[in-house]
Amino acid sequence: MGKNVIVVGGGIIGLCSAYYLKKEGHEVTVIDKSNMDAGASYVNAGYITPSHFISLASPGMLSKGLKWMFNPKSPLYIKPRLDIDFLKWVWAFKKSATPLKVEASIKPLLDINLLGRELYEDLQQSNEFNFHYERKGLLMYYKTDKVGEEEWEVGKRGIEEGLKVEHLSQTEVSKLEPKANLNVKGAVYYHSDAHMTPNNFMQEMIVHLKKNGVSILKNEEVVDVDINNQKILKVITETRQLLCDEVVLAAGSWSPKISKKLGLKLLIQAGKGYSINLNRDTNITIPAILCEAKVAVTPMNGFTRFAGTMEFSGINHTVNPVRVNAIAEASSSYYNQLYITSEEKAQAKCGLRPCTPDGLPYIGKTSKYKNLTIATGHAMMGWSLGPATGKLVSDIISEIKTELDIQAFNPDRIF
């Protein structure tokens, strides 16, 4: 028998959860505090990334972050602040950034990314949607031999894990992108990856869900929950009280605020990223990451997006022009004839990516409640992992065997 499910959060994770729950015959209501037309699910690079099997919490990342702390143009920027939740997160990150833990995370990260790609392709081939999706792979451009060697070490590990990866010379790169006028030494090419136009898919998914009976409540914030005997009975917004059998917490960077109402300690920090759209021909045809600058470049449906930076400065949507300029300058240094105008930079958007200390998302039931499923903390892979997470959430609530082993994503894990 179908259950009455409340999904808190209307980003890519929440919408995909609603989609697969509805397919299993559940009654679904999605609640979001925003108008559901902006934020991380709309301004991201649109990557589906089996190539991203190395956790963000890798050895040396924290020391890089500390080194870059006072450089607002750096790829990773940590705003110095005395905040107890942030300090707890940093300590947990430090404990997670070990070779042993990174090694243990490779298989679960790769498996869930591959499942995400498979499900996107299933959706594309269905008669339900007509969204932009291309599988052209991902080029990891580098300017220095040192970074090229580091990227190829990861690439070789990808080959061991079953991915098709090539190390390309400057000449070989030029043959793939003959009109882009690149200024690079070479690239590591992951054939496994795909890309999309995020706002295109999000709009289609919202229309589809509404058409199929999913209730979507925009501009409503969850202010409280009614709990009895380890069970959430009602979700309370500013305007209504909603009875429920099950609750899915998929509120991204806002998940800790809600989880505190439930007495849960979800370690998540918002990692702000920025994107600039160029609504003109750039001669860029294959998605790429500019490795030294950590900038992502995606040819989307009608425009090219330049996205990047990871900024830990709390929950805010302030666009920092210094960060935007850093993306623009880096892009021009890799593409010789590319110039991003001040008008284009002025239109830059930002989004908050929910980051866990170990780089693995939280997906699964928490032991503290009988009817609460957590689905958040996907960091830079939220777009890639949307359908996979949604399917796993649906499997959990429908009480059927999950598509993957989800133990690594246990929301009760201790750091």
Tab-separated table of N, CA and C in Angstrom, residues 145-295:
chain	number	residue	atom	x	y	z
A	145	ASP	N	53.382	20.112	-15.899
A	145	ASP	CA	53.676	18.680	-15.871
A	145	ASP	C	53.289	18.055	-14.529
A	146	LYS	N	53.508	18.793	-13.456
A	146	LYS	CA	53.201	18.266	-12.113
A	146	LYS	C	51.725	17.919	-11.984
A	147	VAL	N	50.861	18.835	-12.383
A	147	VAL	CA	49.422	18.587	-12.300
A	147	VAL	C	49.014	17.496	-13.294
A	148	GLY	N	49.650	17.487	-14.463
A	148	GLY	CA	49.366	16.433	-15.441
A	148	GLY	C	49.678	15.054	-14.895
A	149	GLU	N	50.791	14.934	-14.197
A	149	GLU	CA	51.166	13.651	-13.589
A	149	GLU	C	50.188	13.252	-12.494
A	150	GLU	N	49.753	14.221	-11.696
A	150	GLU	CA	48.789	13.934	-10.628
A	150	GLU	C	47.459	13.455	-11.215
A	151	GLU	N	46.997	14.134	-12.251
A	151	GLU	CA	45.727	13.755	-12.872
A	151	GLU	C	45.826	12.384	-13.534
A	152	TRP	N	46.975	12.067	-14.118
A	152	TRP	CA	47.121	10.780	-14.780
A	152	TRP	C	47.190	9.642	-13.757
A	153	GLU	N	47.722	9.909	-12.574
A	153	GLU	CA	47.696	8.900	-11.511
A	153	GLU	C	46.252	8.534	-11.166
A	154	VAL	N	45.410	9.549	-11.063
A	154	VAL	CA	43.984	9.293	-10.814
A	154	VAL	C	43.373	8.576	-12.013
A	155	GLY	N	43.736	9.017	-13.211
A	155	GLY	CA	43.220	8.386	-14.421
A	155	GLY	C	43.564	6.908	-14.499
A	156	LYS	N	44.798	6.567	-14.128
A	156	LYS	CA	45.212	5.146	-14.138
A	156	LYS	C	44.395	4.340	-13.136
A	157	ARG	N	44.068	4.968	-12.009
A	157	ARG	CA	43.215	4.276	-11.048
A	157	ARG	C	41.810	4.080	-11.625
A	158	GLY	N	41.350	5.071	-12.382
A	158	GLY	CA	40.064	4.933	-13.054
A	158	GLY	C	40.048	3.761	-14.020
A	159	ILE	N	41.147	3.565	-14.747
A	159	ILE	CA	41.262	2.423	-15.654
A	159	ILE	C	41.171	1.117	-14.871
A	160	GLU	N	41.851	1.057	-13.722
A	160	GLU	CA	41.788	-0.130	-12.864
A	160	GLU	C	40.350	-0.415	-12.421
A	161	GLU	N	39.566	0.665	-12.260
A	161	GLU	CA	38.176	0.508	-11.800
A	161	GLU	C	37.212	0.256	-12.959
A	162	GLY	N	37.740	0.152	-14.176
A	162	GLY	CA	36.895	-0.199	-15.313
A	162	GLY	C	36.473	0.949	-16.206
A	163	LEU	N	36.975	2.164	-15.948
A	163	LEU	CA	36.629	3.305	-16.784
A	163	LEU	C	37.578	3.401	-17.984
A	164	LYS	N	37.078	3.983	-19.070
A	164	LYS	CA	37.946	4.255	-20.209
A	164	LYS	C	38.557	5.641	-20.022
A	165	VAL	N	39.885	5.688	-19.866
A	165	VAL	CA	40.583	6.949	-19.626
A	165	VAL	C	41.816	7.001	-20.520
A	166	GLU	N	42.056	8.153	-21.138
A	166	GLU	CA	43.233	8.346	-21.993
A	166	GLU	C	44.036	9.558	-21.524
A	167	HIS	N	45.343	9.485	-21.731
A	167	HIS	CA	46.208	10.631	-21.474
A	167	HIS	C	46.556	11.238	-22.829
A	168	LEU	N	46.088	12.468	-23.059
A	168	LEU	CA	46.230	13.085	-24.370
A	168	LEU	C	47.330	14.144	-24.386
A	169	SER	N	48.075	14.174	-25.465
A	169	SER	CA	49.076	15.225	-25.665
A	169	SER	C	48.376	16.511	-26.110
A	170	GLN	N	49.131	17.576	-26.166
A	170	GLN	CA	48.612	18.854	-26.645
A	170	GLN	C	48.056	18.725	-28.062
A	171	THR	N	48.765	17.998	-28.908
A	171	THR	CA	48.325	17.796	-30.295
A	171	THR	C	47.016	17.021	-30.347
A	172	GLU	N	46.923	15.964	-29.529
A	172	GLU	CA	45.695	15.154	-29.510
A	172	GLU	C	44.507	15.955	-28.985
A	173	VAL	N	44.756	16.814	-28.009
A	173	VAL	CA	43.690	17.683	-27.491
A	173	VAL	C	43.210	18.622	-28.592
A	174	SER	N	44.137	19.181	-29.330
A	174	SER	CA	43.787	20.121	-30.398
A	174	SER	C	42.939	19.474	-31.481
A	175	LYS	N	43.150	18.195	-31.715
A	175	LYS	CA	42.336	17.475	-32.706
A	175	LYS	C	40.899	17.294	-32.212
A	176	LEU	N	40.743	17.133	-30.892
A	176	LEU	CA	39.402	16.989	-30.328
A	176	LEU	C	38.662	18.323	-30.287
A	177	GLU	N	39.385	19.392	-29.968
A	177	GLU	CA	38.795	20.730	-29.862
A	177	GLU	C	39.541	21.694	-30.798
A	178	PRO	N	39.414	21.518	-32.118
A	178	PRO	CA	40.236	22.284	-33.076
A	178	PRO	C	39.975	23.784	-33.091
A	179	LYS	N	38.781	24.213	-32.665
A	179	LYS	CA	38.441	25.637	-32.751
A	179	LYS	C	38.508	26.360	-31.413
A	180	ALA	N	38.836	25.633	-30.343
A	180	ALA	CA	38.782	26.241	-29.005
A	180	ALA	C	40.018	27.075	-28.682
A	181	ASN	N	41.086	26.922	-29.461
A	181	ASN	CA	42.322	27.685	-29.263
A	181	ASN	C	42.829	27.553	-27.825
A	182	LEU	N	43.155	26.341	-27.473
A	182	LEU	CA	43.538	26.022	-26.093
A	182	LEU	C	44.987	26.346	-25.779
A	183	ASN	N	45.221	26.708	-24.541
A	183	ASN	CA	46.560	26.958	-24.034
A	183	ASN	C	46.823	25.973	-22.888
A	184	VAL	N	47.057	24.705	-23.261
A	184	VAL	CA	47.277	23.647	-22.262
A	184	VAL	C	48.419	22.740	-22.722
A	185	LYS	N	48.964	21.983	-21.782
A	185	LYS	CA	50.015	21.012	-22.127
A	185	LYS	C	49.437	19.673	-22.550
A	186	GLY	N	48.235	19.379	-22.056
A	186	GLY	CA	47.604	18.109	-22.378
A	186	GLY	C	46.350	17.931	-21.545
A	187	ALA	N	45.802	16.703	-21.565
A	187	ALA	CA	44.566	16.435	-20.828
A	187	ALA	C	44.453	14.957	-20.510
A	188	VAL	N	43.767	14.680	-19.409
A	188	VAL	CA	43.339	13.318	-19.102
A	188	VAL	C	41.861	13.249	-19.476
A	189	TYR	N	41.534	12.305	-20.348
A	189	TYR	CA	40.201	12.250	-20.952
A	189	TYR	C	39.398	11.073	-20.400
A	190	TYR	N	38.342	11.395	-19.670
A	190	TYR	CA	37.420	10.371	-19.154
A	190	TYR	C	36.261	10.234	-20.139
A	191	HIS	N	36.180	9.086	-20.768
A	191	HIS	CA	35.085	8.844	-21.714
A	191	HIS	C	33.776	8.512	-21.000
A	192	SER	N	33.846	8.288	-19.711
A	192	SER	CA	32.710	7.806	-18.930
A	192	SER	C	31.659	8.875	-18.642
A	193	ASP	N	32.027	10.148	-18.725
A	193	ASP	CA	31.168	11.201	-18.204
A	193	ASP	C	30.188	11.741	-19.245
A	194	ALA	N	29.158	12.407	-18.725
A	194	ALA	CA	28.132	13.021	-19.579
A	194	ALA	C	27.823	14.406	-19.026
A	195	HIS	N	26.994	15.162	-19.769
A	195	HIS	CA	26.625	16.486	-19.277
A	195	HIS	C	25.221	16.862	-19.727
A	196	MET	N	24.649	17.828	-19.014
A	196	MET	CA	23.274	18.247	-19.247
A	196	MET	C	23.155	19.759	-19.080
A	197	THR	N	21.937	20.261	-19.280
A	197	THR	CA	21.599	21.653	-18.990
A	197	THR	C	20.654	21.631	-17.791
A	198	PRO	N	21.126	21.933	-16.593
A	198	PRO	CA	20.352	21.677	-15.372
A	198	PRO	C	18.977	22.325	-15.311
A	199	ASN	N	18.874	23.643	-15.615
A	199	ASN	CA	17.569	24.292	-15.468
A	199	ASN	C	16.538	23.683	-16.405
A	200	ASN	N	16.995	23.195	-17.552
A	200	ASN	CA	16.135	22.520	-18.525
A	200	ASN	C	15.506	21.268	-17.891
A	201	PHE	N	16.328	20.442	-17.265
A	201	PHE	CA	15.829	19.217	-16.641
A	201	PHE	C	14.946	19.524	-15.439
A	202	MET	N	15.356	20.480	-14.608
A	202	MET	CA	14.585	20.801	-13.408
A	202	MET	C	13.176	21.258	-13.772
A	203	GLN	N	13.067	22.113	-14.777
A	203	GLN	CA	11.751	22.603	-15.195
A	203	GLN	C	10.886	21.464	-15.725
A	204	GLU	N	11.493	20.583	-16.509
A	204	GLU	CA	10.736	19.432	-17.030
A	204	GLU	C	10.271	18.523	-15.901
A	205	MET	N	11.138	18.302	-14.920
A	205	MET	CA	10.788	17.414	-13.817
A	205	MET	C	9.643	17.995	-12.977
A	206	ILE	N	9.688	19.291	-12.720
A	206	ILE	CA	8.607	19.924	-11.951
A	206	ILE	C	7.277	19.773	-12.680
A	207	VAL	N	7.274	20.042	-13.977
A	207	VAL	CA	6.049	19.902	-14.779
A	207	VAL	C	5.556	18.456	-14.738
A	208	HIS	N	6.475	17.505	-14.901
A	208	HIS	CA	6.104	16.095	-14.901
A	208	HIS	C	5.503	15.675	-13.559
A	209	LEU	N	6.130	16.091	-12.474
A	209	LEU	CA	5.645	15.700	-11.148
A	209	LEU	C	4.247	16.243	-10.895
A	210	LYS	N	4.037	17.516	-11.222
A	210	LYS	CA	2.712	18.116	-11.030
A	210	LYS	C	1.653	17.377	-11.852
A	211	LYS	N	2.019	17.081	-13.088
A	211	LYS	CA	1.100	16.386	-13.996
A	211	LYS	C	0.721	15.011	-13.456
A	212	ASN	N	1.626	14.406	-12.716
A	212	ASN	CA	1.387	13.052	-12.216
A	212	ASN	C	0.969	13.008	-10.748
A	213	GLY	N	0.499	14.147	-10.252
A	213	GLY	CA	-0.152	14.131	-8.945
A	213	GLY	C	0.725	14.406	-7.744
A	214	VAL	N	1.954	14.816	-7.965
A	214	VAL	CA	2.814	15.203	-6.840
A	214	VAL	C	2.479	16.648	-6.453
A	215	SER	N	2.244	16.861	-5.176
A	215	SER	CA	1.955	18.211	-4.686
A	215	SER	C	3.276	18.936	-4.410
A	216	ILE	N	3.443	20.122	-4.993
A	216	ILE	CA	4.673	20.901	-4.809
A	216	ILE	C	4.323	22.221	-4.127
A	217	LEU	N	4.863	22.407	-2.945
A	217	LEU	CA	4.605	23.607	-2.153
A	217	LEU	C	5.853	24.481	-2.163
A	218	LYS	N	5.801	25.565	-2.942
A	218	LYS	CA	6.931	26.485	-3.027
A	218	LYS	C	6.800	27.577	-1.965
A	219	ASN	N	7.941	28.198	-1.656
A	219	ASN	CA	7.973	29.331	-0.721
A	219	ASN	C	7.334	28.992	0.625
A	220	GLU	N	7.522	27.770	1.065
A	220	GLU	CA	7.041	27.343	2.384
A	220	GLU	C	8.201	26.728	3.152
A	221	GLU	N	8.427	27.235	4.328
A	221	GLU	CA	9.547	26.761	5.139
A	221	GLU	C	9.051	25.854	6.258
A	222	VAL	N	9.750	24.748	6.452
A	222	VAL	CA	9.431	23.854	7.576
A	222	VAL	C	9.895	24.537	8.853
A	223	VAL	N	8.947	24.767	9.767
A	223	VAL	CA	9.277	25.461	11.013
A	223	VAL	C	9.271	24.534	12.219
A	224	ASP	N	8.608	23.370	12.079
A	224	ASP	CA	8.571	22.442	13.215
A	224	ASP	C	8.110	21.071	12.741
A	225	VAL	N	8.228	20.109	13.623
A	225	VAL	CA	7.737	18.754	13.371
A	225	VAL	C	7.046	18.249	14.630
A	226	ASP	N	6.029	17.439	14.439
A	226	ASP	CA	5.307	16.825	15.563
A	226	ASP	C	5.789	15.380	15.672
A	227	ILE	N	6.365	15.029	16.816
A	227	ILE	CA	7.011	13.724	16.993
A	227	ILE	C	6.369	12.971	18.149
A	228	ASN	N	6.207	11.678	17.968
A	228	ASN	CA	5.747	10.825	19.051
A	228	ASN	C	6.311	9.421	18.863
A	229	ASN	N	6.915	8.885	19.905
A	229	ASN	CA	7.429	7.511	19.886
A	229	ASN	C	8.372	7.264	18.709
A	230	GLN	N	9.368	8.157	18.561
A	230	GLN	CA	10.394	8.055	17.507
A	230	GLN	C	9.809	8.085	16.099
A	231	LYS	N	8.678	8.751	15.970
A	231	LYS	CA	8.046	8.839	14.653
A	231	LYS	C	7.579	10.271	14.404
A	232	ILE	N	7.829	10.757	13.189
A	232	ILE	CA	7.351	12.076	12.802
A	232	ILE	C	5.901	11.931	12.337
A	233	LEU	N	4.996	12.614	13.048
A	233	LEU	CA	3.574	12.522	12.724
A	233	LEU	C	3.127	13.626	11.773
A	234	LYS	N	3.706	14.821	11.967
A	234	LYS	CA	3.335	15.966	11.141
A	234	LYS	C	4.567	16.794	10.800
A	235	VAL	N	4.560	17.348	9.599
A	235	VAL	CA	5.536	18.366	9.223
A	235	VAL	C	4.792	19.696	9.200
A	236	ILE	N	5.323	20.672	9.924
A	236	ILE	CA	4.617	21.937	10.111
A	236	ILE	C	5.364	23.059	9.372
A	237	THR	N	4.644	23.732	8.480
A	237	THR	CA	5.207	24.890	7.777
A	237	THR	C	4.605	26.162	8.369
A	238	GLU	N	4.947	27.291	7.775
A	238	GLU	CA	4.403	28.567	8.254
A	238	GLU	C	2.899	28.672	8.029
A	239	THR	N	2.374	27.880	7.105
A	239	THR	CA	0.954	28.034	6.739
A	239	THR	C	0.092	26.793	6.960
A	240	ARG	N	0.714	25.637	7.219
A	240	ARG	CA	-0.103	24.419	7.320
A	240	ARG	C	0.605	23.329	8.102
A	241	GLN	N	-0.174	22.299	8.457
A	241	GLN	CA	0.356	21.107	9.106
A	241	GLN	C	0.046	19.914	8.212
A	242	LEU	N	1.053	19.123	7.926
A	242	LEU	CA	0.910	18.018	6.977
A	242	LEU	C	1.146	16.684	7.672
A	243	LEU	N	0.124	15.844	7.671
A	243	LEU	CA	0.281	14.495	8.208
A	243	LEU	C	1.168	13.685	7.274
A	244	CYS	N	1.907	12.730	7.836
A	244	CYS	CA	2.809	11.945	6.984
A	244	CYS	C	3.051	10.556	7.562
A	245	ASP	N	3.322	9.623	6.645
A	245	ASP	CA	3.793	8.289	7.032
A	245	ASP	C	5.314	8.250	7.027
A	246	GLU	N	5.918	8.968	6.066
A	246	GLU	CA	7.377	8.986	5.916
A	246	GLU	C	7.823	10.399	5.574
A	247	VAL	N	9.050	10.719	5.968
A	247	VAL	CA	9.639	12.018	5.656
A	247	VAL	C	11.011	11.799	5.029
A	248	VAL	N	11.288	12.563	3.972
A	248	VAL	CA	12.612	12.557	3.335
A	248	VAL	C	13.234	13.934	3.554
A	249	LEU	N	14.392	13.969	4.186
A	249	LEU	CA	15.102	15.231	4.380
A	249	LEU	C	16.120	15.383	3.258
A	250	ALA	N	15.794	16.256	2.305
A	250	ALA	CA	16.643	16.484	1.123
A	250	ALA	C	16.812	17.986	0.911
A	251	ALA	N	17.109	18.673	1.998
A	251	ALA	CA	17.141	20.136	1.966
A	251	ALA	C	18.527	20.709	1.722
A	252	GLY	N	19.442	19.897	1.213
A	252	GLY	CA	20.761	20.392	0.850
A	252	GLY	C	21.474	21.066	2.006
A	253	SER	N	22.010	22.242	1.762
A	253	SER	CA	22.796	22.955	2.773
A	253	SER	C	21.961	23.407	3.963
A	254	TRP	N	20.635	23.401	3.817
A	254	TRP	CA	19.752	23.779	4.918
A	254	TRP	C	19.352	22.585	5.775
A	255	SER	N	19.801	21.380	5.404
A	255	SER	CA	19.428	20.176	6.154
A	255	SER	C	19.813	20.231	7.628
A	256	PRO	N	21.006	20.744	8.004
A	256	PRO	CA	21.352	20.785	9.430
A	256	PRO	C	20.385	21.621	10.262
A	257	LYS	N	19.869	22.700	9.688
A	257	LYS	CA	18.923	23.550	10.419
A	257	LYS	C	17.676	22.760	10.785
A	258	ILE	N	17.197	21.959	9.829
A	258	ILE	CA	16.005	21.150	10.083
A	258	ILE	C	16.346	19.975	10.986
A	259	SER	N	17.510	19.367	10.761
A	259	SER	CA	17.880	18.192	11.563
A	259	SER	C	18.043	18.538	13.038
A	260	LYS	N	18.423	19.783	13.329
A	260	LYS	CA	18.554	20.198	14.733
A	260	LYS	C	17.212	20.172	15.450
A	261	LYS	N	16.136	20.459	14.711
A	261	LYS	CA	14.802	20.373	15.298
A	261	LYS	C	14.477	18.936	15.705
A	262	LEU	N	15.170	17.990	15.045
A	262	LEU	CA	14.942	16.564	15.303
A	262	LEU	C	15.975	15.981	16.270
A	263	GLY	N	16.856	16.837	16.766
A	263	GLY	CA	17.886	16.352	17.678
A	263	GLY	C	18.984	15.563	16.990
A	264	LEU	N	19.131	15.756	15.680
A	264	LEU	CA	20.170	15.061	14.922
A	264	LEU	C	21.350	15.995	14.691
A	265	LYS	N	22.524	15.429	14.603
A	265	LYS	CA	23.728	16.226	14.372
A	265	LYS	C	24.321	15.879	13.013
A	266	LEU	N	23.732	16.453	11.978
A	266	LEU	CA	24.245	16.226	10.627
A	266	LEU	C	25.382	17.209	10.369
A	267	LEU	N	26.572	16.686	10.179
A	267	LEU	CA	27.710	17.552	9.880
A	267	LEU	C	27.704	17.881	8.389
A	268	ILE	N	27.289	19.097	8.080
A	268	ILE	CA	27.250	19.586	6.693
A	268	ILE	C	27.657	21.053	6.706
A	269	GLN	N	28.497	21.424	5.748
A	269	GLN	CA	28.815	22.826	5.530
A	269	GLN	C	28.486	23.202	4.088
A	270	ALA	N	28.000	24.424	3.915
A	270	ALA	CA	27.653	24.908	2.582
A	270	ALA	C	28.908	25.334	1.840
A	271	GLY	N	29.144	24.710	0.697
A	271	GLY	CA	30.268	25.093	-0.163
A	271	GLY	C	29.746	25.879	-1.348
A	272	LYS	N	29.954	27.179	-1.326
A	272	LYS	CA	29.389	28.033	-2.378
A	272	LYS	C	30.188	27.908	-3.678
A	273	GLY	N	29.457	27.759	-4.753
A	273	GLY	CA	30.065	27.753	-6.082
A	273	GLY	C	29.413	28.818	-6.946
A	274	TYR	N	30.129	29.256	-7.960
A	274	TYR	CA	29.648	30.316	-8.849
A	274	TYR	C	29.607	29.826	-10.289
A	275	SER	N	28.745	30.433	-11.093
A	275	SER	CA	28.754	30.111	-12.524
A	275	SER	C	28.459	31.344	-13.357
A	276	ILE	N	29.092	31.369	-14.540
A	276	ILE	CA	28.915	32.441	-15.514
A	276	ILE	C	28.457	31.794	-16.819
A	277	ASN	N	27.393	32.306	-17.402
A	277	ASN	CA	26.905	31.800	-18.684
A	277	ASN	C	27.312	32.736	-19.812
A	278	LEU	N	27.821	32.154	-20.899
A	278	LEU	CA	28.127	32.918	-22.111
A	278	LEU	C	27.140	32.505	-23.195
A	279	ASN	N	26.205	33.417	-23.489
A	279	ASN	CA	25.156	33.124	-24.463
A	279	ASN	C	25.624	33.463	-25.876
A	280	ARG	N	26.768	32.896	-26.236
A	280	ARG	CA	27.359	33.121	-27.569
A	280	ARG	C	28.246	31.927	-27.899
A	281	ASP	N	28.649	31.844	-29.131
A	281	ASP	CA	29.462	30.709	-29.563
A	281	ASP	C	30.881	30.835	-28.999
A	282	THR	N	31.323	29.800	-28.308
A	282	THR	CA	32.682	29.792	-27.748
A	282	THR	C	33.590	28.795	-28.459
A	283	ASN	N	33.026	28.020	-29.376
A	283	ASN	CA	33.771	26.955	-30.079
A	283	ASN	C	34.212	25.837	-29.134
A	284	ILE	N	33.605	25.777	-27.964
A	284	ILE	CA	33.891	24.691	-27.007
A	284	ILE	C	32.814	23.626	-27.176
A	285	THR	N	33.240	22.389	-27.419
A	285	THR	CA	32.262	21.330	-27.704
A	285	THR	C	32.282	20.186	-26.695
A	286	ILE	N	33.356	20.079	-25.902
A	286	ILE	CA	33.486	18.978	-24.941
A	286	ILE	C	33.674	19.547	-23.536
A	287	PRO	N	32.926	19.058	-22.544
A	287	PRO	CA	33.091	19.534	-21.170
A	287	PRO	C	34.529	19.335	-20.679
A	288	ALA	N	34.963	20.272	-19.845
A	288	ALA	CA	36.350	20.219	-19.371
A	288	ALA	C	36.457	20.788	-17.960
A	289	ILE	N	37.495	20.344	-17.270
A	289	ILE	CA	37.878	20.965	-16.003
A	289	ILE	C	39.274	21.543	-16.187
A	290	LEU	N	39.417	22.805	-15.838
A	290	LEU	CA	40.702	23.493	-15.902
A	290	LEU	C	41.403	23.215	-14.585
A	291	CYS	N	42.274	22.230	-14.574
A	291	CYS	CA	42.710	21.589	-13.337
A	291	CYS	C	43.362	22.527	-12.323
A	292	GLU	N	44.324	23.306	-12.767
A	292	GLU	CA	45.012	24.180	-11.812
A	292	GLU	C	44.059	25.177	-11.166
A	293	ALA	N	43.062	25.622	-11.922
A	293	ALA	CA	42.123	26.636	-11.437
A	293	ALA	C	40.861	26.037	-10.833
A	294	LYS	N	40.633	24.725	-11.041
A	294	LYS	CA	39.428	24.053	-10.558
A	294	LYS	C	38.159	24.724	-11.106
A	295	VAL	N	38.176	25.001	-12.398
A	295	VAL	CA	37.027	25.600	-13.074
A	295	VAL	C	36.439	24.584	-14.036
